[in-house]
XYZ file of C-alpha atoms in Angstrom:
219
model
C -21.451 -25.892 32.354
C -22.613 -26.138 28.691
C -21.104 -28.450 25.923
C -22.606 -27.793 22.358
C -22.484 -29.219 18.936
C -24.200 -27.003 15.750
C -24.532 -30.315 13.618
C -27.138 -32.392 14.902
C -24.580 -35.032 16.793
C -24.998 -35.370 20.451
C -22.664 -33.311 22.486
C -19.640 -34.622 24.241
C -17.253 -33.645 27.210
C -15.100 -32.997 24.033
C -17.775 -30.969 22.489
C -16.998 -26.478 22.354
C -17.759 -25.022 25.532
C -19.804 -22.489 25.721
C -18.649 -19.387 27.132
C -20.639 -16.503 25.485
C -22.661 -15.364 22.566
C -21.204 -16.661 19.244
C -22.050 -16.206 15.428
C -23.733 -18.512 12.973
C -23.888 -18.099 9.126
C -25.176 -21.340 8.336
C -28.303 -22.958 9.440
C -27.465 -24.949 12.044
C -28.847 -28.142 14.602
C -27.990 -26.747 17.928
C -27.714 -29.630 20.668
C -26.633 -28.590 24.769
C -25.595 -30.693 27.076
C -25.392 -28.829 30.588
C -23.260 -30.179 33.322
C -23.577 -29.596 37.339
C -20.519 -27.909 38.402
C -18.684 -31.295 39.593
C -19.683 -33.249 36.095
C -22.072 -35.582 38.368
C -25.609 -34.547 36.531
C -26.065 -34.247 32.911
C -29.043 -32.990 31.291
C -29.836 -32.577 27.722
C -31.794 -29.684 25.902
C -34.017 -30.331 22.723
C -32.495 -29.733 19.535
C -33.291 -25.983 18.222
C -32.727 -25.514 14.537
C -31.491 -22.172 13.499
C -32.867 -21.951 9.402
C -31.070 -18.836 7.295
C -32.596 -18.045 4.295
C -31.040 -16.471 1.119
C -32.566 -14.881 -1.863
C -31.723 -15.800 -5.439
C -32.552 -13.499 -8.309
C -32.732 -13.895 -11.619
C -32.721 -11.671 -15.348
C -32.016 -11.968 -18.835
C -29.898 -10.774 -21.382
C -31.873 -11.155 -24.915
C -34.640 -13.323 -25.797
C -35.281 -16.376 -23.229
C -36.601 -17.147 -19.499
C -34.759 -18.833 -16.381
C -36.904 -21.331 -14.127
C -35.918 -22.654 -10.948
C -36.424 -25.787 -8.887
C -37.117 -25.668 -6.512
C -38.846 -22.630 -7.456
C -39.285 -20.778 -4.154
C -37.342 -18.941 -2.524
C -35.752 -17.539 0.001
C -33.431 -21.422 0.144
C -31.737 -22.653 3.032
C -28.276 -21.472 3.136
C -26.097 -24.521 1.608
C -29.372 -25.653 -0.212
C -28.905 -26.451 -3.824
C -31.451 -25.004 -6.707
C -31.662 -25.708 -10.490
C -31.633 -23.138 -12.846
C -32.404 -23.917 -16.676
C -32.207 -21.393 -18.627
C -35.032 -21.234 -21.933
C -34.314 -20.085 -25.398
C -37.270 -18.297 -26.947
C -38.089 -18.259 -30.550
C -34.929 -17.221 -32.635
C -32.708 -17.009 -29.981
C -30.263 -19.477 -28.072
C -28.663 -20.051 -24.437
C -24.774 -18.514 -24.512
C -24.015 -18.542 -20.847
C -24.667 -17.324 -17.417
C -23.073 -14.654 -15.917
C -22.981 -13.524 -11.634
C -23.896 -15.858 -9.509
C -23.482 -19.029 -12.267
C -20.887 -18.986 -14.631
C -19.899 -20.912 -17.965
C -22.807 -22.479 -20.464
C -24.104 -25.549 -18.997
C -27.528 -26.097 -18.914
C -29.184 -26.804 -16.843
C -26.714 -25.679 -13.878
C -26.729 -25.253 -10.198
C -26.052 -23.332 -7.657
C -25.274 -23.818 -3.989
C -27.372 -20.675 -1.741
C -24.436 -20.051 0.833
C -25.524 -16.234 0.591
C -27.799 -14.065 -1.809
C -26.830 -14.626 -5.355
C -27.622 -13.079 -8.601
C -27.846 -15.365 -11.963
C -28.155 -13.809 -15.466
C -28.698 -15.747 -18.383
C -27.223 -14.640 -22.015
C -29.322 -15.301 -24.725
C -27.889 -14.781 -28.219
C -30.077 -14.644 -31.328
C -30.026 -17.467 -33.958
C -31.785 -14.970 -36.696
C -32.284 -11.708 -36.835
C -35.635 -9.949 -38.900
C -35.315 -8.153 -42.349
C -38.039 -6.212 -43.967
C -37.815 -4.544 -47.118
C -39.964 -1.824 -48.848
C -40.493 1.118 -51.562
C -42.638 4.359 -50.974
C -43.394 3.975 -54.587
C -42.365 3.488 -57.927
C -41.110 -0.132 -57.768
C -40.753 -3.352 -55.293
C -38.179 -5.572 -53.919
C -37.650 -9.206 -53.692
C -35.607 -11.165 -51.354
C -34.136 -14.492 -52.588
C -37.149 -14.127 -55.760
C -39.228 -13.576 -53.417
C -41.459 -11.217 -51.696
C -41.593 -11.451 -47.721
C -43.665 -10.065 -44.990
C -42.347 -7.231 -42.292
C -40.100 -9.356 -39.995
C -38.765 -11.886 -42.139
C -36.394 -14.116 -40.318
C -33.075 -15.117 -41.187
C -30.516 -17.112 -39.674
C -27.297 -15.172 -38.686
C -24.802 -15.100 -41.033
C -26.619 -16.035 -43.920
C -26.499 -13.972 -46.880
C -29.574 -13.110 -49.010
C -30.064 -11.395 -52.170
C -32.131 -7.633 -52.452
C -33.492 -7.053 -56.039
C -35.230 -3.810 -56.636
C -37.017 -3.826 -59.562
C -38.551 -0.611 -60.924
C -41.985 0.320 -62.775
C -43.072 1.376 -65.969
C -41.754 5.055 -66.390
C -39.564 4.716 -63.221
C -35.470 3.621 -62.279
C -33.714 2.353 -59.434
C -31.888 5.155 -57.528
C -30.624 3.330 -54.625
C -30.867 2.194 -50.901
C -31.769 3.251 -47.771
C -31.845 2.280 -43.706
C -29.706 -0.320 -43.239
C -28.195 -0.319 -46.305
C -27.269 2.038 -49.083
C -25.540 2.656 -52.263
C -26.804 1.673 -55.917
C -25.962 -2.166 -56.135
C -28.729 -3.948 -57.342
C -28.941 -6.892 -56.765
C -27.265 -5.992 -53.359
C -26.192 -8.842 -51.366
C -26.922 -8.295 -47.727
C -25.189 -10.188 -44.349
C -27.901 -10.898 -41.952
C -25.944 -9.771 -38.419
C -28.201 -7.153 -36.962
C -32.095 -6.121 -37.282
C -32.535 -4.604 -41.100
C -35.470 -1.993 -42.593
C -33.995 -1.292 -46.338
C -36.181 0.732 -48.971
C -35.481 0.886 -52.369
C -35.731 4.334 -53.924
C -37.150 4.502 -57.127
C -37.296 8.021 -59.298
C -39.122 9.168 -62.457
C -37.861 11.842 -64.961
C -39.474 15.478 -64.904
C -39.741 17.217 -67.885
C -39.832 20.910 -68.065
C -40.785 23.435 -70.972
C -40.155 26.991 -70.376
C -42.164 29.130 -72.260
C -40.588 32.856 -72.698
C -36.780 33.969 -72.070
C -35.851 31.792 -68.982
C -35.230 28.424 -67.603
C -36.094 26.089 -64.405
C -33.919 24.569 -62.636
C -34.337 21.743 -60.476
C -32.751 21.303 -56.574
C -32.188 17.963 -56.933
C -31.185 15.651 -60.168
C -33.376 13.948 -62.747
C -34.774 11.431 -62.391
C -36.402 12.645 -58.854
């Protein structure tokens, strides 16, 4: 006759009996006592540990990394890890998503089977770079900025185009257009604006006839 316990604690008369296979999801301390068929004899078996292990993964939404502690896996089912999720440049935690939820952080997370943690990173700026194929420049703010400029989200900044000698302001183009200038611009999203700039043609036709242009002066 066998008495068992599956948490480490000494068996007891009062203990399950065991009458056949059974099924464990959690690791478990497995202690027998056996019994001679008229309860005279008692005997005792070592403890056997039964160890399940559970994998947790991790990915990222936006700009950021997620480390772990302890930071190998697979964990002992019940076993609690750390997860701390890290901003990168320009960006910023907003939550966690599967196996984690809400925005605390660092959180945890208890491994009582596989589990999948994303972390949501939002961005704090977004870049802005201006340009001209020719004929003028443009300023941001008075100034002129590299490629990749950041900004912080919803900040407004001013676009000035201003034109050469001989040449005027026809517009915008990318992420912007129209013929505003200055054009005030929302930072909320990754922005490549040129300013188009367009000289006059002048045209002399010599004889009975005329030219005609396909698009309008200045060009």
């Amino acid at each position: 006759l066998f008495f068992y316990t599956l948490d480490a604690s000494t068996p007891t008369l009062s203990s399950p009996f065991y009458a056949g296979p059974f099924t464990l999801t959690n690791t478990a301390v497995i202690n027998v006592m056996s019994k001679s068929s008229d309860f005279s004899q008692t005997s005792y078996a070592p403890p056997v540990t039964v160890q399940f292990g559970y994998n947790l993964q991790t990915s990222v939404v936006g700009g950021g990394t997620i480390s772990l502690n302890p930071t190998n896996g697979p964990y002992a089912s019940n076993s609690v890890v750390a997860l701390t999720a890290n901003a990168a440049t320009n960006w910023t935690f907003g939550y966690w998503t599967g196996g984690a939820t809400g925005s605390q952080n660092p959180t945890t997370v208890t491994m009582n089977g596989p589990l999948n943690v994303q972390a949501v990173f939002v961005p704090t700026a977004y870049p802005l770079t201006v340009g001209s194929p020719g004929g003028g420049g443009v300023t941001v703010n008075g100034q002129v900025i590299s490629p990749n400029t950041y900004y912080p989200t919803g900040s407004v900044v001013t676009l000035t185009a201003t034109a050469s000698g001989g040449w005027s302001f026809l517009g915008w183009q990318g992420n912007a257009s129209g013929t505003n200038n200055p054009l005030l611009l929302t930072i909320s999203q990754t922005n490549t604006i040129q300013a188009i700039f367009g000289t006059a043609v002048g045209s002399i036709a010599i004889g009975s006839g005329s030219i005609v242009f396909n698009q309008t002066n200045p060009i």
